[in-house]
Short mmCIF file of C-alpha atoms in Angstrom, two decimals:
data_model
loop_
_atom_site.label_atom_id
_atom_site.label_comp_id
_atom_site.label_asym_id
_atom_site.label_seq_id
_atom_site.Cartn_x
_atom_site.Cartn_y
_atom_site.Cartn_z
CA THR A 1 404.19 20.12 11.62
CA ASN A 2 402.43 22.76 13.87
CA ARG A 3 404.65 25.69 12.90
CA SER A 4 403.75 24.31 9.51
CA THR A 5 399.93 24.06 9.88
CA ARG A 6 400.06 27.90 11.54
CA ALA A 7 402.27 29.27 8.60
CA ALA A 8 399.38 27.96 6.09
CA ARG A 9 396.16 29.47 7.80
CA VAL A 10 397.89 32.90 8.45
CA SER A 11 398.39 32.22 4.37
CA GLU A 12 395.14 31.76 3.94
CA ALA A 13 393.65 34.36 6.31
CA ASP A 14 395.91 36.49 4.03
CA ARG A 15 394.47 35.17 0.98
CA ARG A 16 390.66 35.73 2.80
CA ARG A 17 390.99 39.21 3.50
CA ASP A 18 392.55 40.15 0.15
CA PRO A 19 392.27 37.30 -2.51
CA ALA A 20 394.03 39.43 -5.08
CA SER A 21 397.22 39.07 -2.95
CA ALA A 22 397.38 35.27 -3.76
CA ASP A 23 397.82 36.07 -7.53
CA PRO A 24 401.71 36.36 -9.27
CA MET A 25 400.50 39.68 -10.68
CA ALA A 26 400.02 41.71 -7.63
CA PRO A 27 403.15 42.38 -7.09
CA ALA A 28 403.53 43.65 -10.59
CA ALA A 29 400.43 45.48 -10.51
CA ALA A 30 401.89 46.78 -7.15
CA ARG A 31 405.08 47.96 -9.19
CA ILE A 32 403.27 49.86 -11.94
CA LEU A 33 400.59 51.51 -9.28
CA VAL A 34 403.66 53.13 -7.07
CA LEU A 35 405.54 53.73 -10.51
CA VAL A 36 402.18 55.72 -11.59
CA LEU A 37 401.43 57.31 -8.48
CA ALA A 38 405.18 58.80 -7.88
CA VAL A 39 405.04 59.96 -11.56
CA ALA A 40 401.47 61.95 -10.88
CA THR A 41 403.64 63.10 -7.36
CA SER A 42 406.37 64.60 -9.32
CA LEU A 43 404.55 66.60 -11.72
CA ALA A 44 402.08 68.30 -9.61
CA GLY A 45 404.14 70.66 -8.95
CA ARG A 46 404.10 71.91 -12.61
CA ALA A 47 400.27 73.20 -12.86
CA ASP A 48 401.47 76.38 -13.94
CA ALA A 49 402.38 74.66 -17.93
CA LEU A 50 398.55 73.85 -18.08
CA ARG A 51 397.13 77.31 -17.52
CA SER A 52 396.54 77.59 -21.85
CA LEU A 53 394.89 74.13 -21.06
CA GLY A 54 392.63 75.43 -18.96
CA VAL A 55 392.65 72.91 -15.96
CA GLY A 56 393.60 71.96 -13.01
CA ASP A 57 395.88 74.84 -11.35
CA GLY A 58 395.92 76.42 -14.76
CA ALA A 59 391.96 76.94 -15.26
CA GLU A 60 392.39 78.86 -11.46
CA ALA A 61 395.33 80.64 -12.67
CA ALA A 62 393.16 81.57 -16.04
CA ALA A 63 390.61 83.30 -14.21
CA GLN A 64 393.13 85.71 -12.29
CA GLY A 65 394.35 86.94 -14.94
CA ASP A 66 396.91 84.47 -16.32
CA TYR A 67 396.36 83.13 -19.59
CA ALA A 68 400.64 82.78 -21.05
CA VAL A 69 402.31 79.71 -20.12
CA ASP A 70 405.26 79.81 -17.89
CA LEU A 71 407.79 77.43 -18.57
CA ASN A 72 411.14 76.77 -17.65
CA ALA A 73 414.30 75.08 -18.94
CA THR A 74 413.00 71.56 -17.90
CA SER A 75 409.89 72.01 -19.54
CA PHE A 76 410.51 74.21 -22.36
CA ASP A 77 411.29 71.71 -25.17
CA ALA A 78 408.72 68.83 -24.48
CA PHE A 79 406.04 70.78 -24.12
CA LEU A 80 406.26 72.91 -27.38
CA THR A 81 407.53 70.20 -29.25
CA ALA A 82 403.95 68.45 -28.37
CA SER A 83 401.92 71.63 -28.43
CA ARG A 84 398.44 71.67 -30.54
CA GLU A 85 398.66 75.58 -31.66
CA GLN A 86 400.37 76.27 -35.24
CA PHE A 87 402.08 79.11 -34.02
CA ALA A 88 403.41 80.50 -30.35
CA VAL A 89 405.27 83.71 -28.94
CA VAL A 90 407.32 83.26 -26.39
CA GLU A 91 407.73 86.16 -23.86
CA PHE A 92 411.48 86.05 -22.16
CA PHE A 93 411.12 88.41 -19.32
CA ALA A 94 412.91 88.99 -15.59
CA HIS A 95 411.02 89.02 -13.35
CA TRP A 96 412.91 91.74 -11.66
CA CYS A 97 412.49 93.92 -14.74
CA PRO A 98 409.83 97.01 -14.23
CA ALA A 99 409.30 97.25 -17.61
CA CYS A 100 408.69 93.68 -17.87
CA ARG A 101 405.71 94.11 -14.94
CA ASN A 102 404.57 96.64 -16.65
CA TYR A 103 404.26 94.85 -19.90
CA LYS A 104 402.70 91.88 -18.19
CA PRO A 105 398.73 93.42 -18.61
CA HIS A 106 399.65 94.15 -22.36
CA TYR A 107 400.92 90.37 -22.80
CA GLU A 108 397.73 88.97 -20.66
CA LYS A 109 395.23 90.73 -22.68
CA VAL A 110 396.86 89.31 -26.05
CA ALA A 111 397.22 86.22 -24.02
CA LYS A 112 393.29 86.11 -22.85
CA LEU A 113 392.37 85.53 -26.81
CA PHE A 114 394.02 82.20 -27.35
CA ASN A 115 394.56 80.80 -24.47
CA GLY A 116 392.09 78.59 -22.09
CA PRO A 117 388.64 77.15 -22.63
CA ASN A 118 387.18 80.62 -22.85
CA ALA A 119 389.83 81.77 -25.19
CA ALA A 120 387.77 83.60 -28.88
CA HIS A 121 390.79 81.81 -30.91
CA PRO A 122 391.41 78.49 -28.89
CA GLY A 123 393.99 76.37 -31.35
CA ARG A 124 395.94 79.75 -32.88
CA ILE A 125 398.54 80.73 -31.32
CA LEU A 126 400.62 79.64 -27.72
CA MET A 127 401.14 82.59 -25.97
CA ALA A 128 403.76 80.90 -23.10
CA ARG A 129 406.64 82.72 -21.16
CA VAL A 130 410.00 82.30 -19.53
CA ASP A 131 411.98 83.89 -16.64
CA CYS A 132 415.46 84.70 -17.50
CA ALA A 133 416.67 86.04 -14.18
CA SER A 134 415.57 82.38 -12.88
CA LYS A 135 418.59 80.16 -12.47
CA VAL A 136 417.34 77.43 -13.73
CA ASN A 137 416.36 79.09 -17.56
CA VAL A 138 420.17 80.72 -18.70
CA ASP A 139 421.29 78.78 -20.64
CA LEU A 140 417.86 78.87 -22.25
CA CYS A 141 417.77 82.31 -22.69
CA SER A 142 421.01 82.07 -23.72
CA ARG A 143 420.35 79.98 -26.85
CA PHE A 144 418.15 82.28 -28.36
CA SER A 145 420.16 84.71 -27.83
CA VAL A 146 418.32 86.77 -25.38
CA ASP A 147 419.69 90.63 -25.00
CA HIS A 148 416.60 92.58 -23.07
CA TYR A 149 413.36 92.51 -21.77
CA PRO A 150 410.96 91.79 -22.66
CA PHE A 151 412.35 90.02 -25.50
CA LEU A 152 409.58 88.32 -27.81
CA LEU A 153 409.91 85.40 -30.53
CA TRP A 154 407.45 84.19 -32.87
CA GLY A 155 407.84 81.05 -35.19
CA PRO A 156 405.80 77.49 -35.21
CA PRO A 157 406.06 75.70 -32.01
CA PRO A 158 408.15 72.72 -32.27
CA LYS A 159 411.03 74.66 -34.29
CA PHE A 160 411.46 76.29 -30.84
CA ALA A 161 412.46 72.69 -29.42
CA ASN A 162 416.14 71.36 -28.95
CA THR A 163 417.27 75.04 -30.79
CA LYS A 164 419.55 77.84 -30.83
CA TRP A 165 418.83 80.80 -32.39
CA ASP A 166 420.14 84.33 -33.10
CA ARG A 167 418.87 87.25 -35.02
CA LYS A 168 422.03 87.36 -37.57
CA GLN A 169 420.45 83.78 -39.06
CA GLU A 170 419.26 84.16 -42.41
CA LYS A 171 416.78 81.52 -42.79
CA SER A 172 414.73 80.92 -39.80
CA ASP A 173 410.94 80.06 -38.63
CA ILE A 174 411.89 81.80 -35.94
CA LYS A 175 411.15 85.48 -35.92
CA LEU A 176 412.14 89.13 -32.88
CA ILE A 177 408.88 91.06 -32.76
CA ASP A 178 410.29 93.94 -32.74
CA ASP A 179 407.15 95.83 -32.23
CA GLY A 180 404.71 94.24 -30.01
CA ARG A 181 405.29 96.88 -26.71
CA THR A 182 401.63 97.19 -26.22
CA ALA A 183 399.16 94.72 -26.37
CA GLU A 184 396.95 96.33 -29.53
CA ARG A 185 401.00 96.59 -31.07
CA LEU A 186 401.57 93.17 -30.66
CA LEU A 187 398.11 92.21 -31.96
CA MET A 188 398.66 94.03 -34.74
CA TRP A 189 401.83 92.36 -35.60
CA ILE A 190 400.23 88.84 -35.32
CA ASN A 191 397.74 90.15 -37.75
CA LYS A 192 400.41 90.39 -40.32
CA GLN A 193 401.87 87.62 -40.07
CA LEU A 194 399.10 85.25 -40.73
CA GLU A 195 396.53 87.97 -42.72
CA SER A 196 393.89 87.65 -39.98
CA SER A 197 392.06 90.47 -38.00
CA PHE A 198 391.80 89.40 -34.63
CA THR A 199 390.83 92.10 -32.06
CA LEU A 200 391.36 92.80 -28.42
CA ASP A 201 387.95 92.77 -27.66
CA ASP A 202 387.21 89.25 -29.59
CA LYS A 203 384.61 86.89 -27.47
CA LYS A 204 384.29 83.37 -27.97
CA TYR A 205 381.75 82.08 -30.81
CA GLU A 206 381.23 85.73 -31.80
CA ASN A 207 383.72 85.77 -34.62
CA GLU A 208 381.95 83.84 -37.33
CA ASN A 209 383.80 85.37 -39.97
CA MET A 210 387.26 84.29 -38.73
CA LEU A 211 387.27 80.91 -38.20
CA PRO A 212 389.09 78.23 -40.24
CA ASN A 213 386.63 76.58 -42.79
CA SER A 214 388.28 73.13 -41.44
CA THR A 215 385.42 71.36 -43.57
CA SER A 216 387.18 71.82 -47.08
CA ASP A 217 390.80 72.86 -46.08
CA PRO A 218 392.85 69.78 -45.54
CA LYS A 219 395.54 70.91 -43.25
CA GLN A 220 392.88 71.33 -40.43
CA VAL A 221 392.05 68.05 -40.35
CA VAL A 222 395.39 68.25 -38.78
CA GLN A 223 394.03 69.33 -34.84
CA ALA A 224 390.85 67.02 -35.41
CA ILE A 225 393.15 64.43 -33.07
CA TYR A 226 392.50 66.73 -30.00
CA ASP A 227 388.18 67.03 -30.52
CA VAL A 228 388.24 63.56 -31.00
CA GLU A 229 390.12 62.57 -27.68
CA GLU A 230 387.11 66.08 -26.50
CA ALA A 231 384.43 64.03 -28.31
CA THR A 232 385.34 60.37 -26.11
CA ALA A 233 385.73 62.01 -22.79
CA HIS A 234 382.58 63.71 -23.61
CA ALA A 235 380.79 60.63 -24.83
CA LEU A 236 381.83 58.24 -21.64
CA GLN A 237 381.09 61.26 -19.48
CA ILE A 238 377.46 61.46 -21.04
CA ILE A 239 377.24 57.41 -20.08
CA LEU A 240 378.41 58.13 -16.68
CA GLU A 241 375.86 60.95 -15.87
CA HIS A 242 373.03 59.16 -17.30
CA LYS A 243 374.17 55.68 -15.39
CA MET A 244 373.25 53.94 -19.35
CA ILE A 245 375.30 51.20 -18.65
CA LYS A 246 373.08 48.18 -17.76
CA ALA A 247 372.74 44.63 -17.62
CA ASP A 248 371.85 44.67 -21.51
CA THR A 249 374.20 47.38 -22.13
CA ARG A 250 377.58 46.92 -20.65
CA ASP A 251 378.35 44.11 -23.29
CA SER A 252 378.54 46.82 -26.27
CA LEU A 253 379.89 49.02 -24.09
CA ILE A 254 382.66 46.81 -23.56
CA ARG A 255 382.96 45.78 -27.47
CA PHE A 256 383.76 49.31 -28.77
CA LEU A 257 386.18 49.76 -25.91
CA GLN A 258 388.46 47.21 -27.51
CA ILE A 259 387.85 48.86 -30.85
CA LEU A 260 388.92 52.05 -28.92
CA VAL A 261 392.62 50.21 -27.47
CA ALA A 262 392.99 48.80 -30.92
CA HIS A 263 392.13 51.64 -32.74
CA HIS A 264 390.97 54.70 -31.29
CA PRO A 265 393.58 57.63 -33.39
CA SER A 266 395.34 59.29 -30.15
CA LYS A 267 397.54 57.14 -27.99
CA ARG A 268 396.61 58.50 -24.68
CA CYS A 269 392.75 57.46 -25.69
CA ARG A 270 393.72 54.25 -26.35
CA ARG A 271 395.99 54.09 -23.28
CA GLY A 272 392.80 54.95 -21.06
CA SER A 273 390.56 52.56 -22.56
CA ALA A 274 392.40 49.82 -22.25
CA GLU A 275 392.55 50.87 -18.37
CA LEU A 276 388.50 51.36 -17.59
CA LEU A 277 388.47 47.59 -19.45
CA ILE A 278 391.12 46.55 -17.08
CA ASN A 279 388.84 47.47 -14.04
CA PHE A 280 385.37 47.18 -15.79
CA ASP A 281 384.41 44.03 -13.92
CA ASP A 282 384.89 45.65 -10.80
CA HIS A 283 383.00 48.73 -11.36
CA TRP A 284 380.52 47.24 -13.41
CA PRO A 285 379.84 43.56 -12.40
CA SER A 286 377.43 41.75 -14.62
CA ASN A 287 375.81 40.72 -12.20
CA LEU A 288 375.24 43.84 -10.33
CA SER A 289 372.01 46.11 -10.61
CA LEU A 290 372.58 49.64 -11.32
CA SER A 291 369.98 50.46 -9.31
CA SER A 292 371.56 48.98 -6.47
CA GLN A 293 372.98 51.52 -3.55
CA ASP A 294 376.63 49.69 -4.23
CA SER A 295 376.65 50.43 -8.02
CA SER A 296 375.97 54.14 -7.55
CA LYS A 297 378.97 54.05 -4.76
CA LEU A 298 381.07 52.89 -7.83
CA LEU A 299 379.88 55.07 -10.90
CA GLU A 300 380.18 57.71 -8.79
CA SER A 301 384.14 56.80 -8.18
CA VAL A 302 384.40 56.14 -12.18
CA ALA A 303 382.94 59.51 -12.79
CA ALA A 304 385.45 60.84 -10.71
CA ASP A 305 388.35 59.54 -12.70
CA ASN A 306 385.98 60.13 -16.04
CA HIS A 307 389.11 62.31 -18.08
CA LYS A 308 391.63 59.86 -17.14
CA ILE A 309 389.84 58.06 -20.75
CA CYS A 310 391.94 60.42 -22.82
CA GLY A 311 394.69 61.93 -20.24
CA LYS A 312 394.08 64.51 -17.50
CA GLU A 313 393.94 67.28 -20.03
CA VAL A 314 390.96 65.56 -21.77
CA PRO A 315 388.08 67.16 -21.65
CA ARG A 316 389.38 70.48 -22.16
CA GLY A 317 385.57 72.71 -22.41
CA TYR A 318 386.13 73.53 -26.12
CA TRP A 319 386.53 72.61 -29.41
CA ILE A 320 389.19 73.28 -32.48
CA PHE A 321 388.70 71.19 -35.59
CA CYS A 322 385.10 71.23 -34.79
CA ARG A 323 384.48 74.43 -33.69
CA GLY A 324 381.24 75.97 -34.53
CA SER A 325 380.58 80.09 -35.11
CA LYS A 326 377.70 79.26 -32.30
CA SER A 327 378.01 77.22 -29.06
CA GLU A 328 374.81 75.29 -29.56
CA THR A 329 376.63 73.69 -33.35
CA ARG A 330 378.87 71.50 -33.86
CA GLY A 331 381.31 70.25 -31.36
CA PHE A 332 380.93 67.13 -29.99
CA SER A 333 378.47 65.42 -32.56
CA CYS A 334 381.67 66.80 -34.89
CA GLY A 335 384.42 65.43 -33.05
CA LEU A 336 381.74 61.41 -32.92
CA TRP A 337 381.69 61.88 -36.10
CA VAL A 338 385.43 62.13 -37.14
CA LEU A 339 385.84 58.92 -34.56
CA LEU A 340 383.73 56.69 -36.43
CA HIS A 341 385.18 57.31 -39.46
CA SER A 342 388.67 56.93 -37.84
CA LEU A 343 387.91 53.56 -36.56
CA THR A 344 386.48 52.53 -40.36
CA VAL A 345 389.48 53.32 -41.83
CA GLN A 346 391.94 51.96 -39.67
CA ILE A 347 390.36 48.39 -39.40
CA GLY A 348 391.44 45.22 -40.88
CA ASP A 349 389.02 43.74 -43.49
CA GLY A 350 387.93 40.65 -41.06
CA GLU A 351 387.11 43.52 -38.49
CA SER A 352 384.40 45.39 -40.45
CA GLN A 353 381.38 43.16 -39.19
CA SER A 354 382.08 43.35 -35.80
CA THR A 355 383.02 46.78 -35.79
CA PHE A 356 379.86 47.91 -37.92
CA THR A 357 377.60 46.08 -34.92
CA SER A 358 379.90 47.31 -32.47
CA ILE A 359 379.20 51.33 -33.91
CA CYS A 360 375.57 50.69 -34.22
CA ASP A 361 375.13 49.27 -30.79
CA PHE A 362 377.31 52.06 -29.35
CA ILE A 363 375.10 54.71 -31.16
CA HIS A 364 372.00 52.79 -30.28
CA ASN A 365 372.49 52.67 -27.20
CA PHE A 366 374.10 55.36 -25.48
CA PHE A 367 373.91 58.00 -27.71
CA ILE A 368 370.89 60.54 -25.98
CA CYS A 369 369.58 62.07 -28.81
CA GLU A 370 366.59 59.82 -29.46
CA GLU A 371 365.65 61.22 -32.75
CA CYS A 372 369.45 60.87 -33.89
CA ARG A 373 369.94 57.00 -32.52
CA LYS A 374 366.71 56.16 -33.90
CA HIS A 375 367.51 57.73 -38.26
CA PHE A 376 370.95 55.69 -37.64
CA TYR A 377 369.88 52.54 -36.01
CA ASP A 378 367.10 52.44 -38.73
CA MET A 379 370.47 52.74 -41.79
CA CYS A 380 371.78 49.77 -39.55
CA SER A 381 368.83 47.58 -39.50
CA SER A 382 368.49 48.42 -43.64
CA VAL A 383 371.93 46.35 -44.24
CA SER A 384 371.48 43.04 -45.12
CA VAL A 385 374.50 42.06 -46.65
CA PRO A 386 377.57 41.14 -43.55
CA PHE A 387 380.49 43.83 -44.63
CA LYS A 388 383.33 41.72 -45.25
CA SER A 389 386.28 44.68 -46.40
CA ALA A 390 386.88 47.91 -44.49
CA ARG A 391 386.42 49.39 -47.78
CA ASP A 392 382.92 48.05 -47.94
CA LEU A 393 382.54 49.65 -44.33
CA SER A 394 384.47 52.74 -44.59
CA LEU A 395 382.56 53.90 -47.53
CA TRP A 396 378.75 53.00 -45.65
CA LEU A 397 379.63 54.94 -43.18
CA TRP A 398 380.80 58.36 -45.11
CA SER A 399 377.10 57.29 -47.33
CA THR A 400 375.48 57.17 -44.29
CA HIS A 401 377.28 60.05 -42.62
CA ASN A 402 375.44 62.12 -46.45
CA LYS A 403 372.76 60.91 -46.07
CA VAL A 404 372.47 62.85 -42.40
CA ASN A 405 373.68 66.09 -44.01
CA GLU A 406 371.08 65.57 -46.39
CA ARG A 407 368.45 65.23 -44.09
CA LEU A 408 369.37 67.93 -41.47
CA MET A 409 370.55 70.20 -44.73
CA LYS A 410 366.64 70.33 -45.48
CA GLU A 411 365.73 70.31 -41.39
CA GLU A 412 368.00 73.40 -40.75
CA LYS A 413 366.92 75.12 -43.91
CA ASP A 414 363.51 75.26 -42.68
CA MET A 415 364.39 75.98 -39.08
CA GLY A 416 367.01 78.43 -39.55
CA THR A 417 368.99 76.54 -36.76
CA GLY A 418 372.21 75.58 -38.42
CA ASP A 419 375.54 77.00 -38.44
CA PRO A 420 375.92 80.11 -40.69
CA SER A 421 379.54 79.40 -41.22
CA PHE A 422 379.29 75.76 -41.62
CA PRO A 423 376.33 74.83 -43.24
CA LYS A 424 375.39 71.24 -43.83
CA ALA A 425 376.89 69.53 -47.23
CA ILE A 426 377.79 66.49 -48.97
CA TRP A 427 381.20 66.01 -48.34
CA PRO A 428 383.89 65.53 -50.03
CA PRO A 429 383.65 68.97 -51.58
CA LYS A 430 385.27 69.13 -55.03
CA ALA A 431 387.88 71.36 -54.35
CA LEU A 432 388.85 68.76 -51.14
CA CYS A 433 388.82 65.66 -53.60
CA PRO A 434 388.04 66.50 -57.08
CA SER A 435 388.84 63.03 -58.26
CA CYS A 436 385.82 62.05 -56.24
CA TYR A 437 383.27 63.49 -58.69
CA ARG A 438 383.01 61.67 -61.91
CA SER A 439 379.79 64.26 -62.37
CA SER A 440 377.54 66.33 -60.26
CA SER A 441 374.18 68.11 -60.64
CA ARG A 442 371.85 70.13 -58.83
CA THR A 443 368.35 68.72 -58.46
CA SER A 444 365.11 71.40 -59.21
CA ASP A 445 365.07 72.40 -55.94
CA GLY A 446 368.86 72.79 -55.93
CA ALA A 447 370.05 69.94 -54.01
CA LEU A 448 373.51 68.59 -55.29
CA GLN A 449 373.27 64.47 -57.08
CA VAL A 450 376.63 63.37 -57.04
CA ASP A 451 378.03 60.28 -58.95
CA TRP A 452 381.30 59.67 -56.88
CA ASN A 453 383.94 57.43 -58.14
CA GLU A 454 384.63 55.32 -54.99
CA ASP A 455 387.76 53.93 -56.14
CA GLU A 456 388.38 57.23 -55.44
CA VAL A 457 387.02 58.24 -51.85
CA PHE A 458 388.23 55.26 -49.99
CA PRO A 459 391.46 56.53 -50.48
CA PHE A 460 390.79 60.04 -49.94
CA LEU A 461 388.48 58.59 -46.62
CA VAL A 462 391.80 56.66 -45.52
CA ASN A 463 394.26 59.00 -45.76
CA TYR A 464 392.25 62.01 -44.49
CA TYR A 465 390.53 60.15 -41.32
CA GLY A 466 393.61 57.92 -41.21
CA LYS A 467 397.25 58.40 -42.23
CA THR A 468 397.04 62.06 -42.07
CA LEU A 469 395.03 62.65 -38.23
CA VAL A 470 396.73 59.45 -36.64
CA SER A 471 400.33 61.23 -37.69
CA SER A 472 398.82 64.79 -35.96
CA TYR A 473 399.27 63.18 -32.71
CA LYS A 474 402.08 64.54 -30.09
CA GLU A 475 401.75 63.76 -26.68
CA THR A 476 401.16 66.53 -24.29
CA TYR A 477 403.96 67.87 -22.52
CA MET A 478 402.63 65.82 -19.17
CA GLU A 479 402.85 62.81 -20.71
CA SER A 480 406.31 63.32 -22.55
CA LEU A 481 407.63 63.57 -19.31
CA GLN A 482 405.93 60.75 -18.32
CA GLY A 483 407.30 58.33 -21.62
CA ARG A 484 410.57 59.23 -19.72
CA THR A 485 409.80 56.31 -16.67
CA GLN A 486 409.65 52.91 -16.89
CA VAL A 487 405.67 53.14 -16.64
CA GLY A 488 405.60 54.34 -20.08
CA ALA A 489 407.62 51.08 -20.94
CA ALA A 490 405.17 49.06 -19.26
CA LEU A 491 402.45 49.87 -21.26
CA ALA A 492 403.39 51.59 -24.54
CA ASP A 493 402.30 51.43 -27.32
CA ASP A 494 403.23 52.38 -31.20
CA ALA A 495 403.03 56.34 -32.21
CA SER A 496 400.05 55.16 -34.99
CA SER A 497 397.59 52.53 -34.54
CA SER A 498 397.78 51.77 -38.42
CA HIS A 499 400.37 49.40 -37.61
CA ALA A 500 397.54 47.31 -35.32
CA ALA A 501 397.12 43.63 -36.97
CA ARG A 502 394.28 43.40 -38.80
CA VAL A 503 391.94 40.26 -36.94
CA PRO A 504 388.05 39.85 -35.86
CA ILE A 505 387.18 41.25 -32.47
CA GLY A 506 385.18 39.23 -31.22
CA ALA A 507 386.71 39.37 -27.47
CA ALA A 508 388.80 41.72 -25.81
CA LEU A 509 392.20 38.89 -25.87
CA GLY A 510 391.64 38.76 -29.42
CA VAL A 511 391.69 42.32 -30.27
CA ALA A 512 394.74 42.75 -27.46
CA ALA A 513 397.07 39.90 -28.79
CA ALA A 514 397.04 41.02 -32.52
CA SER A 515 396.69 44.30 -32.53
CA CYS A 516 398.79 46.48 -29.74
CA THR A 517 400.02 46.34 -26.05
CA PHE A 518 397.14 48.20 -24.27
CA GLY A 519 394.79 46.03 -25.63
CA ALA A 520 396.53 42.72 -24.40
CA LEU A 521 397.20 43.93 -21.19
CA ALA A 522 393.29 45.16 -20.68
CA CYS A 523 392.50 41.55 -21.27
CA PHE A 524 394.97 39.53 -19.79
CA TRP A 525 394.01 41.48 -16.30
CA ARG A 526 390.60 41.15 -16.63
CA THR A 527 391.11 37.40 -17.07
CA GLN A 528 393.55 37.20 -14.19
CA GLN A 529 390.95 38.75 -11.98
CA LYS A 530 387.98 36.66 -13.69
CA ASN A 531 390.17 33.14 -12.55
CA ARG A 532 391.34 34.81 -9.18
CA LYS A 533 388.27 35.28 -8.07
CA TYR A 534 386.73 31.67 -9.38
CA SER A 535 390.10 30.14 -7.57
CA TYR A 536 388.91 31.98 -4.39
CA ARG A 537 385.37 30.50 -4.72
CA LEU A 538 386.17 26.92 -5.58
CA HIS A 539 388.69 26.92 -2.94
CA SER A 540 385.62 28.77 -0.03
CA LEU A 541 383.13 25.86 -1.01
CA LYS A 542 385.96 23.04 -0.21
CA LYS A 543 387.17 24.54 2.91
CA ILE A 544 383.30 24.66 3.73
#
């Protein structure tokens, strides 16, 4: 009996020191944590494959002059499959080859234009290299019939993955670059392929005439997924830096995160939002004032992990679809609009009113531009009838966006502050959706008036911001490697959030159980945390 009593006391003491140890979820959570740490450790040595992303050691390498991405047999297929660029140039070389060493500065001059956060033309071309003198790459170089150094190939990145190539193939998307022995000649060859006019002197934000027309070209929206990720991470960064999570705002952030868990078009942002929800009560307890010293420490710890909401690679520090011709135009506001449109076309009818409220509250509480925030909330407040369908909410947000554009169009014209390459306009243009227009005319002051066919506008929005955007998502090389572990099996959800269940999102459990695994995990763990704390306090009171 004494032995049992001592054992009970030891067990109780252990629980007092660590209440989580009494939680049956703790062993499973610990195993998941160990697996995650193991994956992170195993991937730590692969920083060279991040050079073009401008993060971690890759950013430091770029600062030292290396902009091309070093790939090997392990990373080659996964990295190119996940590449967001439209085309890739791959140099096969040997590190012992004097001609290759002399060619490297030429190759880096071109790579600097396309790779890295300060690239003049990000998102257009991936510049990569493979060292064929490394034993691990012998079979890879043989796959592409490399018979001399340096050996340059061109093509869409995914076409390089899991394939063989030789110059005798008549029909192939991969081409041999036969005239690229200097930076000037290589860039000239690229310009011929793209019908472009890039120069080695191009600088960031100084090439207005070369920017793709993302507002009228439907093919460009596929790259918006990366800007949506960038905007998501940037929004959280602003919230943390300005200490905007307070007693009267924390609930609105939780509700918005619940929507992101279920419907964010990016898989890794859904995962990151779920992880933030799981730990939300630990970082921002409802009874803790953010002005306290303890809260400041918690805030700093979350800020250090901010980039994880959309993966370790985000934020990247640059924009692709939302890139303006000036550093101060487009960017974050464009990415945030795309995110909101994407959310409204993926929800179910039963979620429409709660999603509307969550979006309005999020902008009202966390969008730091005072005038913009006020204008948006005024439009929210003017809605008198609750939304009953996703169609109505999608069309309301689209109409609201056009009203904002009309107002800014006049202001930017008067002040000369707009983007000359992307002036504010009524959207979508007729060239992008001719069936959306019943008729159009110009007022005396030149403003465009359109009689819209909303029966055509809504399916256009669903396809543009839903199917096209979500289907463009590809995991990065780092994530694709993580996906091979059992960690991904525990936390993975469907590749497309278009399969999410259509239910109201009054609480995290409702969202999660009906829509995606991440939400379920988030809510279940948060519930376990609350129950654990409550049980521990109750037990302590009984002991007293």
